[in-house]
Short mmCIF file of C-alpha atoms in Angstrom, two decimals:
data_model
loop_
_atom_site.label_atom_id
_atom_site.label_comp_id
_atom_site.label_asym_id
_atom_site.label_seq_id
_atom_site.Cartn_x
_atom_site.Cartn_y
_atom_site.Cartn_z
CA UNK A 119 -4.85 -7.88 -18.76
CA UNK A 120 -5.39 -9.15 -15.07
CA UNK A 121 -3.19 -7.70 -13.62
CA UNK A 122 -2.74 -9.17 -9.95
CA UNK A 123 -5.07 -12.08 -8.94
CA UNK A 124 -5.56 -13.01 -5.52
CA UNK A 125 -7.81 -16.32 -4.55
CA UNK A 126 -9.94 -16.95 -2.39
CA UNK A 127 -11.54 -13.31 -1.89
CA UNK A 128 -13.04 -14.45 1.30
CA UNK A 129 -12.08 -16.82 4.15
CA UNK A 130 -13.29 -18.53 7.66
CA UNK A 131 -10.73 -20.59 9.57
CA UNK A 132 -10.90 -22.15 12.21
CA UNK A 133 -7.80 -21.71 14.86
CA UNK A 134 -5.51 -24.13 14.12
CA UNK A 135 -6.28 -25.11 10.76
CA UNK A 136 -3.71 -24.17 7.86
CA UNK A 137 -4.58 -22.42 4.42
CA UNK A 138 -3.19 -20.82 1.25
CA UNK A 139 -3.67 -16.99 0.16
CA UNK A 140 -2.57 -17.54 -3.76
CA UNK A 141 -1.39 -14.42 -5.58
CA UNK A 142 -0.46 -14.62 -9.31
CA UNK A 143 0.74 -11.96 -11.56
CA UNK A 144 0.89 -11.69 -15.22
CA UNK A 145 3.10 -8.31 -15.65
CA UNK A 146 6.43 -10.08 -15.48
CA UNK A 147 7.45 -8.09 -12.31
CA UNK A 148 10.31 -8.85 -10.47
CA UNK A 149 9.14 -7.88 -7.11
CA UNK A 150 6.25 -9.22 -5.28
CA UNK A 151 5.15 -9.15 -1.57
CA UNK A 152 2.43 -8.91 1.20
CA UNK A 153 0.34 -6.77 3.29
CA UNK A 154 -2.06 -7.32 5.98
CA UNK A 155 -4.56 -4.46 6.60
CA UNK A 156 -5.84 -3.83 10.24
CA UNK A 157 -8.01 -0.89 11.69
CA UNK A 158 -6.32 2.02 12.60
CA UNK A 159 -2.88 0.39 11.13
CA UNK A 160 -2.87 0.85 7.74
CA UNK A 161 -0.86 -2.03 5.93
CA UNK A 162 1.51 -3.96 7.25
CA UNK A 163 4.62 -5.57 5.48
CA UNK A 164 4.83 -9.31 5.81
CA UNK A 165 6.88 -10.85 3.76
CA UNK A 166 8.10 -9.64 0.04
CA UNK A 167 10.29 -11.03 -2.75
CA UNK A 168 12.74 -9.90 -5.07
CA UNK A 169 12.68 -12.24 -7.58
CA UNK A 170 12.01 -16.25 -8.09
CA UNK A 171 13.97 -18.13 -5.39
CA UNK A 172 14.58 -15.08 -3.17
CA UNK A 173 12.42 -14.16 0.15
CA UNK A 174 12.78 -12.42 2.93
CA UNK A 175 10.91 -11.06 5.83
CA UNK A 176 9.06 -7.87 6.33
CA UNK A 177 7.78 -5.93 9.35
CA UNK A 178 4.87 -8.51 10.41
CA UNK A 179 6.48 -11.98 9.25
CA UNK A 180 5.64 -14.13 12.45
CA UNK A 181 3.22 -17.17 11.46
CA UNK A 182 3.45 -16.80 7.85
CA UNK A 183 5.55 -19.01 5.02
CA UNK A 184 5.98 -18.14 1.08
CA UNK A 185 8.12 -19.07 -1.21
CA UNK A 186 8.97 -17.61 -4.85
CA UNK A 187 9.12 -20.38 -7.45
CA UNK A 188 8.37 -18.81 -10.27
CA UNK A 189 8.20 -14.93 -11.41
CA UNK A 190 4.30 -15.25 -11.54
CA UNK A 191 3.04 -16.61 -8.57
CA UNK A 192 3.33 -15.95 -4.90
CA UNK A 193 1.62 -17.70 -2.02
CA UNK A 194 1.44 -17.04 1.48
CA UNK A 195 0.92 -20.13 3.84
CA UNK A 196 -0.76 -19.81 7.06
CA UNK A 197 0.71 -23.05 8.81
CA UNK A 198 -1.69 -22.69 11.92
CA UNK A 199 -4.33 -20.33 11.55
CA UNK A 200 -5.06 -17.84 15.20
CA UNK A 201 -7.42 -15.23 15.78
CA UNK A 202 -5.26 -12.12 15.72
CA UNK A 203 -4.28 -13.47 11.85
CA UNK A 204 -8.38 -12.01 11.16
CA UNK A 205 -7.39 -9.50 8.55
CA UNK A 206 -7.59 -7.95 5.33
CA UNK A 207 -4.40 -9.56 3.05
CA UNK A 208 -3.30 -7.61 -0.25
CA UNK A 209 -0.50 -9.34 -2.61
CA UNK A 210 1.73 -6.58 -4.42
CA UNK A 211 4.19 -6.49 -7.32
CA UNK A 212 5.89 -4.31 -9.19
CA UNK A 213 8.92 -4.16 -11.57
CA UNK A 214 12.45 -3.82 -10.27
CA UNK A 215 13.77 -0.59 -10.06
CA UNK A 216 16.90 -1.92 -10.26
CA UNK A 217 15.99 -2.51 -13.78
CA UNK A 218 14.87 0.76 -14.39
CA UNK A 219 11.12 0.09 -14.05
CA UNK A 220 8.81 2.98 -13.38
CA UNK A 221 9.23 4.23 -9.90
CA UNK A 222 8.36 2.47 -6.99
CA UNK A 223 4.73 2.36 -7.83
CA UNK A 224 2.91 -1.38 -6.46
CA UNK A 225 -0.14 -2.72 -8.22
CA UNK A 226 -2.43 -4.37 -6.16
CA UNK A 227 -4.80 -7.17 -5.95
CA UNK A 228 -7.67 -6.73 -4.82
CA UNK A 229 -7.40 -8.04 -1.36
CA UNK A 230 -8.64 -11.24 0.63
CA UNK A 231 -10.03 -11.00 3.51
CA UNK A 232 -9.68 -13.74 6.26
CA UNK A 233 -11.47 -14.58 9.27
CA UNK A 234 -10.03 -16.85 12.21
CA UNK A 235 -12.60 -17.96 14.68
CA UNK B 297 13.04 2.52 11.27
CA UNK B 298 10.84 4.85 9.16
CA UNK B 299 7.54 5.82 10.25
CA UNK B 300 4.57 7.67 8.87
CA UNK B 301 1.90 9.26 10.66
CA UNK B 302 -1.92 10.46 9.10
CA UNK B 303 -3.05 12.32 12.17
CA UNK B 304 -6.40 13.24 10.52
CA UNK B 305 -8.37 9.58 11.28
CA UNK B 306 -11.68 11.10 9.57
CA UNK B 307 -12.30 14.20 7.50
CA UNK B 308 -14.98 15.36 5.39
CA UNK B 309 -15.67 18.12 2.94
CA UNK B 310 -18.64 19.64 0.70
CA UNK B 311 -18.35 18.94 -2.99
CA UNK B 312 -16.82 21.13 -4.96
CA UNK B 313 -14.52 22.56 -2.29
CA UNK B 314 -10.83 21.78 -1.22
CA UNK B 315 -9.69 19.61 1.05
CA UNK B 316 -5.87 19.26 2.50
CA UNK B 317 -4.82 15.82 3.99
CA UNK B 318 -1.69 16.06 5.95
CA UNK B 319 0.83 13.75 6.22
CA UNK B 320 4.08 13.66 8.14
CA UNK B 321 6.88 10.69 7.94
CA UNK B 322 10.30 9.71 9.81
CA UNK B 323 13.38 8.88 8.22
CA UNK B 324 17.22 9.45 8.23
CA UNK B 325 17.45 8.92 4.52
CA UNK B 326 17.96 10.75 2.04
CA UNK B 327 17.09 8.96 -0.97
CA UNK B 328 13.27 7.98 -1.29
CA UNK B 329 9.95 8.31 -2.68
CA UNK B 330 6.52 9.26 -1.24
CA UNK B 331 3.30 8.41 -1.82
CA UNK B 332 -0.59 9.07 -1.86
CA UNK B 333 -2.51 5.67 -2.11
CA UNK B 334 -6.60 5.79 -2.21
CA UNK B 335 -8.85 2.95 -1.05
CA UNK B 336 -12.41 3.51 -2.32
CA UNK B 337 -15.69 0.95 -0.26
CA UNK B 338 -14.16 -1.69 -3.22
CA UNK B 339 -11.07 -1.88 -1.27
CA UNK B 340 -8.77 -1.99 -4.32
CA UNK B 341 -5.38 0.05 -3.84
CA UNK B 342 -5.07 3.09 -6.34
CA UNK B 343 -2.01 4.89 -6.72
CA UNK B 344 -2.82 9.22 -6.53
CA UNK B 345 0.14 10.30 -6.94
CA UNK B 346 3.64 9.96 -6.27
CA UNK B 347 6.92 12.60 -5.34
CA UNK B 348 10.39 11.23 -5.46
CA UNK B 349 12.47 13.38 -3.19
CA UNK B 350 15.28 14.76 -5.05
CA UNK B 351 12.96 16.42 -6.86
CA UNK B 352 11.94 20.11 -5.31
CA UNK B 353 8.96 20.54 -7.33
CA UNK B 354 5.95 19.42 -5.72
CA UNK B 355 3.85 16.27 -7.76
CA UNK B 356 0.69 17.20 -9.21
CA UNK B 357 -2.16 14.65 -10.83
CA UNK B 358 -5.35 16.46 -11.81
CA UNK B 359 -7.35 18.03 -9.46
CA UNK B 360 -4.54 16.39 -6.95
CA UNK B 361 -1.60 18.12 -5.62
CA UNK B 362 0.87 17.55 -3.06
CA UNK B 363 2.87 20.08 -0.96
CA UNK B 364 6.12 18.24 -0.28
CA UNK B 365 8.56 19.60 2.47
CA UNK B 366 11.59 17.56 2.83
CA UNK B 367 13.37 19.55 5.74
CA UNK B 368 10.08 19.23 7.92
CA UNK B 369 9.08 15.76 6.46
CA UNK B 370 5.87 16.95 5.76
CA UNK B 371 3.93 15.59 2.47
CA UNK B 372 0.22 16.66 2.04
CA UNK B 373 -1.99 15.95 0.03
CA UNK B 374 -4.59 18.49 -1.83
CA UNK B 375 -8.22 17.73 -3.00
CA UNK B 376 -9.20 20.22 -6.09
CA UNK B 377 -13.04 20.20 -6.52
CA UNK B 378 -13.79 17.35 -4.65
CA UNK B 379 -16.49 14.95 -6.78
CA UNK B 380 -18.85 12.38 -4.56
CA UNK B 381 -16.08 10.04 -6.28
CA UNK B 382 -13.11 11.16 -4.10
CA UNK B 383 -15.02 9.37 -1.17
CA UNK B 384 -12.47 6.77 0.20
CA UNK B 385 -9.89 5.82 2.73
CA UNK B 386 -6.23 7.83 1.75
CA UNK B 387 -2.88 6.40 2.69
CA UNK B 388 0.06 7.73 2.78
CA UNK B 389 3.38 5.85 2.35
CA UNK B 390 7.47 6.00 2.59
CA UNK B 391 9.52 3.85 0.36
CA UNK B 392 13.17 3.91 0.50
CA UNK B 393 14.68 4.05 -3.06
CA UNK B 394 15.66 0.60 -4.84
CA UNK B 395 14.21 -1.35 -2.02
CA UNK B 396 10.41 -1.87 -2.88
CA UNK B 397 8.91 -1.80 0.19
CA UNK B 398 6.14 0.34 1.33
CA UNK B 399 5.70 1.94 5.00
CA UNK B 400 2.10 3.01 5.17
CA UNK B 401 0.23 5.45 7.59
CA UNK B 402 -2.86 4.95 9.48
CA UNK B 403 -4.92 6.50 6.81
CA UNK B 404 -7.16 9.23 6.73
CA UNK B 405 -10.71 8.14 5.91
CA UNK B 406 -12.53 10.96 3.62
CA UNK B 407 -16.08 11.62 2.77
CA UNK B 408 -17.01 14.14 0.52
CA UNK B 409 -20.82 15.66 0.94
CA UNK B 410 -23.38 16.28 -1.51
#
């Protein structure tokens, strides 16, 4: 059981340049989203998703894309990589409590951290 | 907006003893749930324990425990017997009910001493 898989584990940029954070579940959860983890901040929302086709933004969304085309998978686009994007990313899912899933608790990967020179 | 504050950034305690992480969080509702998240060197996310707040008894997990007081918005966290294994960084975190979405605080970084 894999849980929540998150590619690549580590990453350099370079400002400017554009890459993919994949995350891929295999629990069938409904809900999915995105945290960045900085010092002294604990983790910050950036974008989450309540099912395929439906997105929308979280507390941190600025310079970030995803998109939900499956249940499965759910990928989060840096268009043009800066500095202050150097961070620690975790993907999360869990099932919909709307559907009566146990509550509220996220499983998450196990993180990707990103460096922008 | 809700918030949640950790104002212990670093804490430490001798093995076998009990530690109390405090935890205090902002909000105007009234229908939510609360949450103790652990983040050991591996950096993997483990839930500790969770309280919904309707419920007036306080969560308990093992060796962890919770003191939950809604009027004063208070939720902290208790360390029975702590093992060399409880060494990590602890996050606390505010989710509104049916909405999925975390607010975490600073996080309280814990070592526990041989």
């Amino acid at each position: 059981n894999a849980g929540v898989t998150q590619t690549p584990k580590f990453q350099v940029l370079k400002t400017g340049q554009s890459m993919t954070l994949q995350c891929a579940q295999d629990m069938n959860h409904e809900y999915m989203s995105w945290y960045r983890q900085d010092p002294g901040m604990g983790l910050r929302l950036i974008h989450y998703s309540v099912g395929a086709g439906i997105t929308d933004q979280g507390e941190v969304p600025n310079g970030y894309n995803v998109s939900r085309s499956t249940t499965e998978d759910f990928p989060l686009r840096l268009l043009s990589a800066a500095p202050s994007q150097t961070s620690v990313y975790f993907c999360a899912s869990s099932y919909s409590i709307l559907a009566g899933g146990p509550a509220g608790e996220l499983f998450f990967g196990e993180g990707s951290r990103l460096t922008v020179l | 907006a809700q918030t949640v504050t950790q104002s212990q950034p670093e804490m430490s305690v001798q093995e076998a003893e009990t530690v109390t992480l405090s935890c205090t969080y902002d909000t105007s509702e009234s229908n939510y749930y609360l949450f103790w998240y652990k983040q050991p060197p591996s950096r993997q996310m483990i839930l500790v324990i969770r309280q919904e707040a309707y419920k007036q008894q306080n969560a308990t997990e093992n060796r962890f425990s919770v003191n939950f007081q809604k009027a004063a918005k208070s939720f902290s966290l208790k360390i029975s017997d702590s093992q060399l294994g409880d060494t990590a960084m602890y996050f606390c975190a505010f989710m509104k009910r049916v909405t999925g979405k975390l607010i975490f605080g600073q996080g309280t970084t814990l070592q526990v001493k041989p």
